[in-house]
Coordinates of C-alpha atoms and ligand atoms in Angstrom, one line a residue:
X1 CA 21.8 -11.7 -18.3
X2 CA 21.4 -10.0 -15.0
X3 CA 23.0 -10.9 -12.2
X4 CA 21.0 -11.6 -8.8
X5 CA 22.8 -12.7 -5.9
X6 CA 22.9 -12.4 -1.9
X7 CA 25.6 -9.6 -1.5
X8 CA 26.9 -11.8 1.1
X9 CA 28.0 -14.2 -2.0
X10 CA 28.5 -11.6 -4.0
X11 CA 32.8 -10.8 -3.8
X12 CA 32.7 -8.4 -6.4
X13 CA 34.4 -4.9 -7.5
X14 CA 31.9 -2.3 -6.5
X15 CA 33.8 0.4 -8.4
X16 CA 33.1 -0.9 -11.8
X17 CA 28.8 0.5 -11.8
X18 CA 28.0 3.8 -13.5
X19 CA 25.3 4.0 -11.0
X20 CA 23.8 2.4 -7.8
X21 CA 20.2 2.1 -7.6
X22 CA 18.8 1.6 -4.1
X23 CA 15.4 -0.9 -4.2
X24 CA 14.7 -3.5 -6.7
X25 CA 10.8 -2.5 -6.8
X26 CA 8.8 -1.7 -10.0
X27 CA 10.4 2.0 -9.9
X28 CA 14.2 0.8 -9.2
X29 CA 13.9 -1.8 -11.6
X30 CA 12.6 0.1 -14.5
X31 CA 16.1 2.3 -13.6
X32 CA 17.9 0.1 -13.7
X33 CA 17.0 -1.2 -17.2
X34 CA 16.7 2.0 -19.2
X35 CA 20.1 2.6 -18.0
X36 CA 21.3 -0.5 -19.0
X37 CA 19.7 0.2 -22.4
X38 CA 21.9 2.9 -22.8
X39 CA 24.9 0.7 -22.2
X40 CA 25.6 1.5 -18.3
X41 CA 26.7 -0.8 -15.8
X42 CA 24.3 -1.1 -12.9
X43 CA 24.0 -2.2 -9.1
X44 CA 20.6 -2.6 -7.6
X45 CA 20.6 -3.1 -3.9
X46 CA 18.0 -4.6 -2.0
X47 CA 17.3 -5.0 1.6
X48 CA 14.7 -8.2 1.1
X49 CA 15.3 -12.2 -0.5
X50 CA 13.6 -13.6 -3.3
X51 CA 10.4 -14.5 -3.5
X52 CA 9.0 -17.8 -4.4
X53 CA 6.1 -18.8 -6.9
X54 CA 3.1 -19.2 -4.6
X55 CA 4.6 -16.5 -1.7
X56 CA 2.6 -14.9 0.4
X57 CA 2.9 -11.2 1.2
X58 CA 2.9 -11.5 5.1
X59 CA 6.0 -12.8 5.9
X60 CA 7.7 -10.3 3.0
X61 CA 6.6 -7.6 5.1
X62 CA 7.0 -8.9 9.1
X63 CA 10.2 -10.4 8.7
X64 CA 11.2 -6.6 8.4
X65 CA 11.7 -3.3 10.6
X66 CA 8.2 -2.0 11.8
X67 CA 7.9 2.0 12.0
X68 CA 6.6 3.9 15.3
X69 CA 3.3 5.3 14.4
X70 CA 1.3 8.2 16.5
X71 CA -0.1 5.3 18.6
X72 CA 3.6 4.8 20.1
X73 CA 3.7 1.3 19.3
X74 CA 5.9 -0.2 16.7
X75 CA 2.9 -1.2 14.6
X76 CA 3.5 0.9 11.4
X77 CA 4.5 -1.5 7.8
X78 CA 7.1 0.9 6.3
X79 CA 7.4 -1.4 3.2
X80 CA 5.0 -2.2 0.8
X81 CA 6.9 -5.4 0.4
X82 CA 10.6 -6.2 1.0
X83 CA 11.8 -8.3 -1.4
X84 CA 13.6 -8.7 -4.9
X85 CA 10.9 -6.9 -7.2
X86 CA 9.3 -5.3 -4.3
X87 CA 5.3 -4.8 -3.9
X88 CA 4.7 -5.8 -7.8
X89 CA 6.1 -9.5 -6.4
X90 CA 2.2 -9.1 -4.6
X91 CA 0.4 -6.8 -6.4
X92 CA -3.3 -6.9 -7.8
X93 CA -1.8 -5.8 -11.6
X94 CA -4.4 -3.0 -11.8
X95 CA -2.6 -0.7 -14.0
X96 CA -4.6 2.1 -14.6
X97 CA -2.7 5.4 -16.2
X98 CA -3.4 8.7 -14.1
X99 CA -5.4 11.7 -15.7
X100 CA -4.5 15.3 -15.5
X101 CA -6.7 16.1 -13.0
X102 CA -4.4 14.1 -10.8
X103 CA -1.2 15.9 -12.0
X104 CA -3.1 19.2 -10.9
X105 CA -5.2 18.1 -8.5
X106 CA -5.3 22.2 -6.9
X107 CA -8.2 22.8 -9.0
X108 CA -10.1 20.7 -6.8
X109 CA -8.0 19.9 -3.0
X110 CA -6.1 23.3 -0.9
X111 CA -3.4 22.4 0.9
X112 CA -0.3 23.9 2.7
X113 CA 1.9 21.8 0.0
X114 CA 2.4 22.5 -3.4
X115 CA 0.2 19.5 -4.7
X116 CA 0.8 20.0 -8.6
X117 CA 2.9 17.8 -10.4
X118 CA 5.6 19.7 -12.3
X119 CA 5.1 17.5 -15.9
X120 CA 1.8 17.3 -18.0
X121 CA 0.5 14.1 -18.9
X122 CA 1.8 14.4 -21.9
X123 CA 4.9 14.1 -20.9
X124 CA 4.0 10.6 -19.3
X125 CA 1.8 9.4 -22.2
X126 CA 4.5 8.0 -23.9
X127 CA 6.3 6.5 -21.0
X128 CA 2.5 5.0 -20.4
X129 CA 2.6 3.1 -23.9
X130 CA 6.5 1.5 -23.4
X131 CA 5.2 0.3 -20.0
X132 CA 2.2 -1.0 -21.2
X133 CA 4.1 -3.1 -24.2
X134 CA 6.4 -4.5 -21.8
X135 CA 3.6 -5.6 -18.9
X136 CA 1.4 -6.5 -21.9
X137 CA -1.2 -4.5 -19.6
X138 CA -4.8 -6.0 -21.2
X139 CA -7.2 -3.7 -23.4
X140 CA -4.1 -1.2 -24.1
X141 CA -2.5 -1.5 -27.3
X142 CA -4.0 -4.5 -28.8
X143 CA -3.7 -6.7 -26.1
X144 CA -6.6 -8.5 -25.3
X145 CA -9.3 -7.6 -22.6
X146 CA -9.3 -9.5 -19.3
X147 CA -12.8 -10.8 -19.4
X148 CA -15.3 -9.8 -16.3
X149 CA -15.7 -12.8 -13.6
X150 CA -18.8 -13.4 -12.5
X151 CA -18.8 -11.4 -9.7
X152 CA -17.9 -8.6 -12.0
X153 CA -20.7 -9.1 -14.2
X154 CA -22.9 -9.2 -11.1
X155 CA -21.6 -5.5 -10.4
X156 CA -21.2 -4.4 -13.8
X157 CA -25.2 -4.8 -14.5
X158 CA -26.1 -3.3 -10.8
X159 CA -24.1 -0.3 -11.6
X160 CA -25.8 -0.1 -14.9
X161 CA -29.6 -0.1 -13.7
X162 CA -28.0 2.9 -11.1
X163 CA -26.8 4.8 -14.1
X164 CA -23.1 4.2 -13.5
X165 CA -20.9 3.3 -16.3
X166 CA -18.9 0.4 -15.5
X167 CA -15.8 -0.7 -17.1
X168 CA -13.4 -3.7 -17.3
X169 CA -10.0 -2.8 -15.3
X170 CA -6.2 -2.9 -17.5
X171 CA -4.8 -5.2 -16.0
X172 CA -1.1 -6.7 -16.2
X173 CA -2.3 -10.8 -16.5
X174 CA -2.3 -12.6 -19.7
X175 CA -6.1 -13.3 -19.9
X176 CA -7.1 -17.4 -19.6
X177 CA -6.8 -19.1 -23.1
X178 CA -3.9 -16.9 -24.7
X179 CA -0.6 -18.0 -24.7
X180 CA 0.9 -18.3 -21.0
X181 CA -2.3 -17.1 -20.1
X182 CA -3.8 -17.2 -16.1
X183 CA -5.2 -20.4 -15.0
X184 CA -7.2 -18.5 -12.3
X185 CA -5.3 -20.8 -9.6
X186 CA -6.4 -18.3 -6.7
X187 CA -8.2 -15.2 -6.0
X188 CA -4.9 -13.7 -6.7
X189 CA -4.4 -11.5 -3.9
X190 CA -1.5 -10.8 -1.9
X191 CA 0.5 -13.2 -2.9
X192 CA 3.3 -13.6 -6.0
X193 CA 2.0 -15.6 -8.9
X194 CA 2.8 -19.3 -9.2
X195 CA 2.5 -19.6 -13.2
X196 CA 4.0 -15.8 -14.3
X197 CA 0.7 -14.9 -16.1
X198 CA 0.8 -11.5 -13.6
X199 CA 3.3 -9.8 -14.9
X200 CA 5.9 -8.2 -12.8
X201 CA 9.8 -6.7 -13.3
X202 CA 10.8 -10.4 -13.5
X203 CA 7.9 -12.4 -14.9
X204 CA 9.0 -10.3 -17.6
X205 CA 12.1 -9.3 -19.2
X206 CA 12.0 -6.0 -17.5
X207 CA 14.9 -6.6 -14.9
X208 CA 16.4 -9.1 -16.6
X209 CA 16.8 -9.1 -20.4
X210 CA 20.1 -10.3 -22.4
X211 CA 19.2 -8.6 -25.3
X212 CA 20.3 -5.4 -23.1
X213 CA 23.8 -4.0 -23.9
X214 CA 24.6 -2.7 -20.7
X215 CA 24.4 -5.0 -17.2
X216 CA 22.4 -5.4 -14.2
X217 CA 23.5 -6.6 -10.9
X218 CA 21.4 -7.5 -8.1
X219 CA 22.6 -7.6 -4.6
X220 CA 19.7 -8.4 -2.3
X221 CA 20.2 -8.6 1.6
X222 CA 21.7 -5.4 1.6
X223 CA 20.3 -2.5 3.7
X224 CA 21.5 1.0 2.4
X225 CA 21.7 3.1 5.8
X226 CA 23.8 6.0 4.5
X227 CA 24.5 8.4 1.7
X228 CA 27.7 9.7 2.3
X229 CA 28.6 12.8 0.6
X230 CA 31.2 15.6 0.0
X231 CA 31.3 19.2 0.2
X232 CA 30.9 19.8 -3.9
X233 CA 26.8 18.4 -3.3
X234 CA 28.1 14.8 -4.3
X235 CA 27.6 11.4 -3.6
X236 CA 30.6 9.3 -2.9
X237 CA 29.8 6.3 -1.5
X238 CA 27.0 4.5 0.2
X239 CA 27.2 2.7 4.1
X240 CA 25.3 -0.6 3.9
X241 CA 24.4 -3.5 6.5
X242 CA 24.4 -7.1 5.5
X243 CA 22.9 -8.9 8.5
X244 CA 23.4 -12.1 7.6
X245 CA 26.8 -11.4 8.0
X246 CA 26.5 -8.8 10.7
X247 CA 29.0 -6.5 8.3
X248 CA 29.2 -3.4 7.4
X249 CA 30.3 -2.2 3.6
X250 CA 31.2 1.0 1.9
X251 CA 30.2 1.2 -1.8
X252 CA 31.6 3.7 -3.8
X253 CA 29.0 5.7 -6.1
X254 CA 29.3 7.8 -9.7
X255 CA 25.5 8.1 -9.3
X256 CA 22.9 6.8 -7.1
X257 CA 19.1 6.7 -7.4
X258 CA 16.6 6.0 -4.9
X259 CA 13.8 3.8 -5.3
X260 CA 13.4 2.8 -2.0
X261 CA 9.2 3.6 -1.5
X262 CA 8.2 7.3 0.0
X263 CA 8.7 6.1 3.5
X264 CA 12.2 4.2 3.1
X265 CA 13.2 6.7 0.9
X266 CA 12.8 10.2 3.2
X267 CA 14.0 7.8 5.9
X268 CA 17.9 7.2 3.9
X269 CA 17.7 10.7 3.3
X270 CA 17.4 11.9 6.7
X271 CA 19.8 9.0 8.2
X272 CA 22.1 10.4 5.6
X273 CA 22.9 13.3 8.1
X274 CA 26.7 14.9 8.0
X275 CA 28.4 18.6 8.4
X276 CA 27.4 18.4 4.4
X277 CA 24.1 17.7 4.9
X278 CA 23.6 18.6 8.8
X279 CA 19.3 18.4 8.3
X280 CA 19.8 15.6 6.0
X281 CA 20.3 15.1 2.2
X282 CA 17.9 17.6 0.2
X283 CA 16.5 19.2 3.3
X284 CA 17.5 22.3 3.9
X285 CA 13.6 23.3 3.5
X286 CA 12.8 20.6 5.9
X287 CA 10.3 19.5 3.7
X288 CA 11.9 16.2 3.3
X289 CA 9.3 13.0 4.9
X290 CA 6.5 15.8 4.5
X291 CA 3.4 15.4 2.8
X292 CA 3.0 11.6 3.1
X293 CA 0.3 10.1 1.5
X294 CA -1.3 6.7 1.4
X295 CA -4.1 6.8 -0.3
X296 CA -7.8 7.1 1.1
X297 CA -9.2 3.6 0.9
X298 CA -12.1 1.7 2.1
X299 CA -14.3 -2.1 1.3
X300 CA -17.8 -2.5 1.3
X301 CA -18.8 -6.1 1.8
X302 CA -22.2 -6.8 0.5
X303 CA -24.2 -10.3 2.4
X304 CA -25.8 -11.4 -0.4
X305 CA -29.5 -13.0 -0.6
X306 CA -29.8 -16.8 -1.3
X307 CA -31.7 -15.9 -5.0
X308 CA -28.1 -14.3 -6.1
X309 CA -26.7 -17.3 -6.5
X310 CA -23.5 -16.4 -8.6
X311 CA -22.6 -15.0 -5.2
X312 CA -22.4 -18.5 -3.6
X313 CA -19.7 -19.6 -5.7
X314 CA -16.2 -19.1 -4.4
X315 CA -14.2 -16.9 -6.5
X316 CA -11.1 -17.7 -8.8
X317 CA -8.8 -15.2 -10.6
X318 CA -7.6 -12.0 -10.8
X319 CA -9.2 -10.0 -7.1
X320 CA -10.7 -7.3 -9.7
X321 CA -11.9 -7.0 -12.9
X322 CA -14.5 -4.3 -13.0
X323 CA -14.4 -0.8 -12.0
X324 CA -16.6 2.5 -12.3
X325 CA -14.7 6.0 -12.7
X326 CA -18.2 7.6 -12.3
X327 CA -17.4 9.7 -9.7
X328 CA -13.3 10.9 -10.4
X329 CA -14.2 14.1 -11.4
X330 CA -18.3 14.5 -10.6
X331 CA -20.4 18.0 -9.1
X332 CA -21.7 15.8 -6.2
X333 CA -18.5 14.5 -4.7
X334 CA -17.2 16.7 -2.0
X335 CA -14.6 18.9 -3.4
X336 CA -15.9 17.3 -7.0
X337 CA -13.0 15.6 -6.7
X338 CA -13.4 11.4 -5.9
X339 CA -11.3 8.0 -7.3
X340 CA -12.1 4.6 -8.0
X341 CA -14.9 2.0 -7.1
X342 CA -14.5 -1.7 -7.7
X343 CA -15.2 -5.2 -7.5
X344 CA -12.3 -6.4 -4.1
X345 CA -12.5 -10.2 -3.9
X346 CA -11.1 -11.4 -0.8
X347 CA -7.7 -13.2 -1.3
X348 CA -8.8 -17.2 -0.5
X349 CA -11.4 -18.3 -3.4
X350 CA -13.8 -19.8 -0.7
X351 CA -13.7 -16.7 1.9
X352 CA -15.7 -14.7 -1.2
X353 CA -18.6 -17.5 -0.5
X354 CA -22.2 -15.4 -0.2
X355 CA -20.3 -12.4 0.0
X356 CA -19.6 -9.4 -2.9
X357 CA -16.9 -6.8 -2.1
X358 CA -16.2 -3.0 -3.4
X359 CA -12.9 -1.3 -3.1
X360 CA -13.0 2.7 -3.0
X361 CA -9.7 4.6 -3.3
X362 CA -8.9 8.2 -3.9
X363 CA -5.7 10.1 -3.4
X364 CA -5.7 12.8 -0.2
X365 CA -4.7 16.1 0.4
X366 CA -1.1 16.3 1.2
X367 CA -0.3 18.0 4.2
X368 CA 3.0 19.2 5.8
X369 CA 2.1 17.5 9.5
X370 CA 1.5 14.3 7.4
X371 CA 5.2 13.2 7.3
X372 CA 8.4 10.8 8.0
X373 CA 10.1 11.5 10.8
X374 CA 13.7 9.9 12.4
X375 CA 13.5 8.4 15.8
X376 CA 15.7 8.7 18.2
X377 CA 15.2 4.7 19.9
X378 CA 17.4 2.5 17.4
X379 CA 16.5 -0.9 15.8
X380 CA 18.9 -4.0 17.3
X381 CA 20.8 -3.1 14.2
X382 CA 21.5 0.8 16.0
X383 CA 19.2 2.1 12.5
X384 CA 17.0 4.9 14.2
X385 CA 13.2 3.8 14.2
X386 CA 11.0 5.3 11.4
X387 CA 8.2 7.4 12.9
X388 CA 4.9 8.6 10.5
X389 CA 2.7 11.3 11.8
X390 CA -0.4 10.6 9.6
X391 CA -4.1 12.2 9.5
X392 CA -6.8 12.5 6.9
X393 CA -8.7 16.0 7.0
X394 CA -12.3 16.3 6.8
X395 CA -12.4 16.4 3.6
X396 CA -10.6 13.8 2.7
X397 CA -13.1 11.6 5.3
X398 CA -15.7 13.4 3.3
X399 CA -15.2 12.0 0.0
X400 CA -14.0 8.9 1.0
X401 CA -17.6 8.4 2.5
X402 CA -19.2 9.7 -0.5
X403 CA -17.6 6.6 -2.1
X404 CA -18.3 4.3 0.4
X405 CA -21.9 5.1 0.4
X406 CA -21.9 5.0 -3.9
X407 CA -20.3 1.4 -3.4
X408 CA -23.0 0.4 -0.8
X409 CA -25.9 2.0 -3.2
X410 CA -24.4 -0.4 -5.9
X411 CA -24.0 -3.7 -3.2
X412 CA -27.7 -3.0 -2.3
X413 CA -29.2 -3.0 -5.8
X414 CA -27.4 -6.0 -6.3
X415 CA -29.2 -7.7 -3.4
X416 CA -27.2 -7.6 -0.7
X417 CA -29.6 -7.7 2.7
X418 CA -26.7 -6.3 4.9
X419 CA -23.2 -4.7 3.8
X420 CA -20.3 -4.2 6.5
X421 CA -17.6 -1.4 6.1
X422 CA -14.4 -2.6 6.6
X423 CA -12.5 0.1 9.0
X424 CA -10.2 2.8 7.0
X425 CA -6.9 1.6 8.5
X426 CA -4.7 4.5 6.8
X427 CA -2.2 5.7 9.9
X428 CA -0.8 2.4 10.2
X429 CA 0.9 2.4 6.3
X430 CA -0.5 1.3 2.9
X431 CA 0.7 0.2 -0.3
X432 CA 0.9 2.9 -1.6
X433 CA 3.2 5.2 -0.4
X434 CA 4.1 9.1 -2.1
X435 CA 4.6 12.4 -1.5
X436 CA 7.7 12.5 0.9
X437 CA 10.3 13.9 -1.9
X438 CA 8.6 16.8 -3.3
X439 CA 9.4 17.5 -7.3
X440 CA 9.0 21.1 -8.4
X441 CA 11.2 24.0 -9.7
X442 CA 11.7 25.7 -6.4
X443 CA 14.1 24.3 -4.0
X444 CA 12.1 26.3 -1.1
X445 CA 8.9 24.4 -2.0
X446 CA 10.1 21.1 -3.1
X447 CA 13.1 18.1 -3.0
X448 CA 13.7 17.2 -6.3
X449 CA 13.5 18.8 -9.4
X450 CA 11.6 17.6 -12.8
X451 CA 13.5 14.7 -13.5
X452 CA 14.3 14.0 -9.9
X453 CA 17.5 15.0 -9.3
X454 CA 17.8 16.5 -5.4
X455 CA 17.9 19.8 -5.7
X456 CA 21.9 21.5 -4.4
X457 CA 23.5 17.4 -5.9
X458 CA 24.8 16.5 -8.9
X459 CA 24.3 12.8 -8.7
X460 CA 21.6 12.4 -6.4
X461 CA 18.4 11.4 -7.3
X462 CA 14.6 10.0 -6.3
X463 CA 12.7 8.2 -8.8
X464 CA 10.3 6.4 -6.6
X465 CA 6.4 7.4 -5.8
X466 CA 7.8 9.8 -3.3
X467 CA 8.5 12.2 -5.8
X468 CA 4.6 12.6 -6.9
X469 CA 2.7 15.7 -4.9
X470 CA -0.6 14.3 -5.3
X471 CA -1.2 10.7 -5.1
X472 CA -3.3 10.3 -7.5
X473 CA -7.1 8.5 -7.4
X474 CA -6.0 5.6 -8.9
X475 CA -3.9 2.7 -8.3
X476 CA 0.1 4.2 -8.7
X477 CA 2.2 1.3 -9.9
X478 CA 1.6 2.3 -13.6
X479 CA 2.5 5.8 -13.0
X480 CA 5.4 5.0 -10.7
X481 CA 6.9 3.1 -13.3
X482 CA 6.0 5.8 -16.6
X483 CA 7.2 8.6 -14.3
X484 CA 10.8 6.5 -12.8
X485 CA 11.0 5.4 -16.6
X486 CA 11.3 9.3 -18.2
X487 CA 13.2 10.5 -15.0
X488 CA 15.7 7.9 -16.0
X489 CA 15.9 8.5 -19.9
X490 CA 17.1 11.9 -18.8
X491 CA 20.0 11.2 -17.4
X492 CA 23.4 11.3 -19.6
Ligands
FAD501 C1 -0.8 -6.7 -1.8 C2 -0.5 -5.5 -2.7 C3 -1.4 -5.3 -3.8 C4 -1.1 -4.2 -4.6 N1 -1.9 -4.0 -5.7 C5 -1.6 -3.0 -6.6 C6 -2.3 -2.9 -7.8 O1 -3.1 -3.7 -8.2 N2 -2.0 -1.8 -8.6 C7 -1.0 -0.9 -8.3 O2 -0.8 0.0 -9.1 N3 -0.3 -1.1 -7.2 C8 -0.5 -2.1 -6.3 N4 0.2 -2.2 -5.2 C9 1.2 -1.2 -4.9 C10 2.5 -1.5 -5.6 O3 3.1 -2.7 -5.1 C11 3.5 -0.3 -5.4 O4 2.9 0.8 -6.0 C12 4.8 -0.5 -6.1 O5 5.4 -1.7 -5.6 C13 5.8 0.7 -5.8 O6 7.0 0.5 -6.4 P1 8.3 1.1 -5.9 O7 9.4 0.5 -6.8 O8 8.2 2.6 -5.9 O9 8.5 0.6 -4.4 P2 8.6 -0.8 -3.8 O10 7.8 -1.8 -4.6 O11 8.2 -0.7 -2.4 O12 10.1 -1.2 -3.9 C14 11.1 -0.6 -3.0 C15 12.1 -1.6 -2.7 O13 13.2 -1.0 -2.1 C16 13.7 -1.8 -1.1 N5 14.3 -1.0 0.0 C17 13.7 0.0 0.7 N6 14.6 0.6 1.5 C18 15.8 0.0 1.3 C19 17.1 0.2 1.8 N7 17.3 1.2 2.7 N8 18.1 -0.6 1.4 C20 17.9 -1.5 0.4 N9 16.6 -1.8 -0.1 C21 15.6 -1.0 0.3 C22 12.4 -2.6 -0.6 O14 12.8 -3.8 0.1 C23 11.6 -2.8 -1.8 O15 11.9 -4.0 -2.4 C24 0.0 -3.3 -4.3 C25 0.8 -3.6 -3.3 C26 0.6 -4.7 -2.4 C27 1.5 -4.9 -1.3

């Protein structure tokens, strides 16, 4: 059984954990439960609460720090959600695996970053197929389909008359009428399933399983502020804060592993500052925060026509279920590079009335000036403010348009008499976060190696989306958790 308690409660021996993972997310907790497989004792510390069947995702980001953005206000979301199983607590379950145009993305983008991943996807594929048993992601591995809803049918035969192929999205929810299965409650977005049909690291025994041999502990409420380290390049202990308590605690380390997301973790490495480290752990290239990336993203909302009328019914279940991959790779997209179109639904089942929506993502060009930076005003807690610098380059705004104007083709056809485009909103943060923790063979060019181990320490590591070069065009949880999940089976 694993062990979750408020570290305030928690009175226990810190020294007795082969390793200390910081973050309880989908990357941490996957850590933390190969290494238990292997018989280790583990710590997870996390800064947010647990979450309760029905949450929403607001308050499980404001009740935390906000980050300084190039605006000069404090209106930046650092966190894709702070809590005990971080953003999967919230997430839409589409679990798509990545191809290798997206682990070498040079043949298409040019950059001032090395934007290649240093694995194959090969080496994820089987990490892909252990994820996908223990999600039970749909349509993978003899797990049934999540059928279309109806406004994914809708789409699916509009892209179809346009020549697009459309397909139904994996996704991580026990279809209605198996076993468990979803009860479509909601539109079942942005906030943490009531009935555990989404899976997530604890609607399923990914976090906590007794038939492990090793343990788990969770601390939650604990904020990780420090690495400290020691002249031989290793960690010794980590400096936390426990509001709640207004204390301050040391925990001594063998090994720690970072899962904290791209932003909170390039911000613990630069906090982590000493005569050791004097730029900050792993950044003696100063490349550490650089190369953030969040994903170019944009909706399409489609007014629909009175004579559609499976558009005037409000909408229950999964928020997607059908996508087109048309244009990933494709001659006409600028750079013949693109991502992802598909069916959005808005998160209350009666704000989708008369309305159809299309989601276009892609993963951008990672740039250097795109980065994490350290603040010098502090937080009421004296923790320096997190700053991003964050701007999409031409063409980046290029493709993303080229999406936006393929989902608007497909909203048209479908009847739609006028279609609004919701604003890209990408300096402010996103939910998916990368980049900041470069992996490669060449500790002048990137952070962490291979298998994530900071390059110049022994027992310091990243396995979080921070340590992927290019984003990816698809939705990242799947790959976060393949990738964290072979970095981890490499350790001894
Ligand atoms: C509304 C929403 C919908 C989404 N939908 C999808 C989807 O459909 N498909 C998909 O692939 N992805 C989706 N995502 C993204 C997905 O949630 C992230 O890719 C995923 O959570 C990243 O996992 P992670 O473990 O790397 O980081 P996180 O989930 O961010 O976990 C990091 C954890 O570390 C903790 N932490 C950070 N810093 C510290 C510190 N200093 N001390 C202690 N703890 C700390 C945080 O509180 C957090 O719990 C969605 C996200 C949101 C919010």
């Amino acid at each position: 059984m694993t062990d979750f308690r408020h570290i305030a409660a928690a009175s226990c021996d810190y020294t007795h954990f082969d390793a200390v993972i910081v973050g309880s997310g989908p990357s941490g907790s996957i850590v933390a439960r190969t290494l238990a497989e292997k018989g280790c004792h583990v710590a997870v510390l996390e800064y947010g609460g647990l979450v309760s069947p029905g949450a929403l995702h607001g308050p499980h980001q404001a009740a935390y720090s906000t980050a300084l953005t190039s605006s000069g206000t404090a209106d930046g979301k650092p966190w894709t959600a702070c809590c005990v199983g971080g953003g999967m607590q919230f997430y839409n379950a589409i679990t798509f695996r990545y191809r290798q145009a997206d682990l070498s993305a040079s043949r298409y983008l040019t950059t001032d970053m090395e934007i290649d991943w240093p694995i194959t996807l090969q080496d994820l594929d089987p990490y892909y197929t252990e994820i996908e048993h223990l999600l039970g992601i749909s349509g993978a591995n003899g797990f049934p389909s999540y059928p279309a809803s109806s406004r994914g049918l809708m789409l699916s035969n509009a892209m179809q008359t346009l020549g697009i192929r459309p397909k139904n999205i994996p996704l991580a929810i026990r279809p209605p009428g198996t076993s468990k299965g979803c009860t479509e409650c909601s539109a079942c977005d942005e906030l943490a399933c009531p009935t555990d049909a989404r899976a997530s690291v604890l609607a399923r025994n990914i976090l906590d399983d007794s038939a492990l041999p090793g343990t788990i502990t969770v601390l939650y409420g604990c904020f990780v502020n420090r690495i400290e380290t020691r002249s031989d390049g290793r960690a010794e202990a980590l400096e936390c804060y426990v509001p709640l308590s207004s204390e301050r605690i040391r925990i001594p380390v063998e090994r720690v592993i970072v899962c904290a997301n791209a932003i909170q973790t390039a911000a613990l490495m630069l906090r982590s500052k000493s005569r050791h480290a004097p730029r900050g752990i792993g950044n003696e290239s100063c490349l550490v925060g650089r190369g953030l990336s969040f994903k170019i993203s944009g909706y399409s909302v489609g007014h629909m026509e009175l004579t559609c009328s499976n558009a005037f019914v409000p909408h229950w279940g999964p928020h997607a279920t059908v996508y087109t991959d048309e244009f990933y790779e494709h001659a006409d997209v600028p750079c013949r590079f693109g991502g992802l179109i598909y069916e959005a639904n808005f998160p209350l089942p009666d704000e989708n009335v008369g309305l159809v929506r299309l989601h276009y993502i892609a993963g951008e060009e990672p740039w250097s000036h795109n980065r994490v930076v350290l603040d010098e005003a502090v937080d009421r807690y004296g923790i320096p403010y997190i700053r991003f610098e964050y701007r999409n380059s031409e063409n980046d705004r290029a493709r993303i348009s080229f999406l936006a104007d393929r989902a608007d083709d497909i909203l048209r056809h479908l009847g739609a008499f006028r279609i609004e485009r919701e604003p890209f909103a990408h300096a402010k943060g996103s939910a998916h976060l990368h980049g900041t923790m470069r992996a490669g063979h060449d500790p002048g060019t990137s952070v962490v190696d291979s298998y994530g181990k900071v390059h110049g320490f022994t027992n310091i590591h990243v396995m979080d989306g921070s340590v992927m070069n290019f984003a990816g065009n698809s939705n990242p949880t799947h790959t976060i958790m393949a990738n964290a999940r072979r970095m981890a089976l490499s350790l001894e």
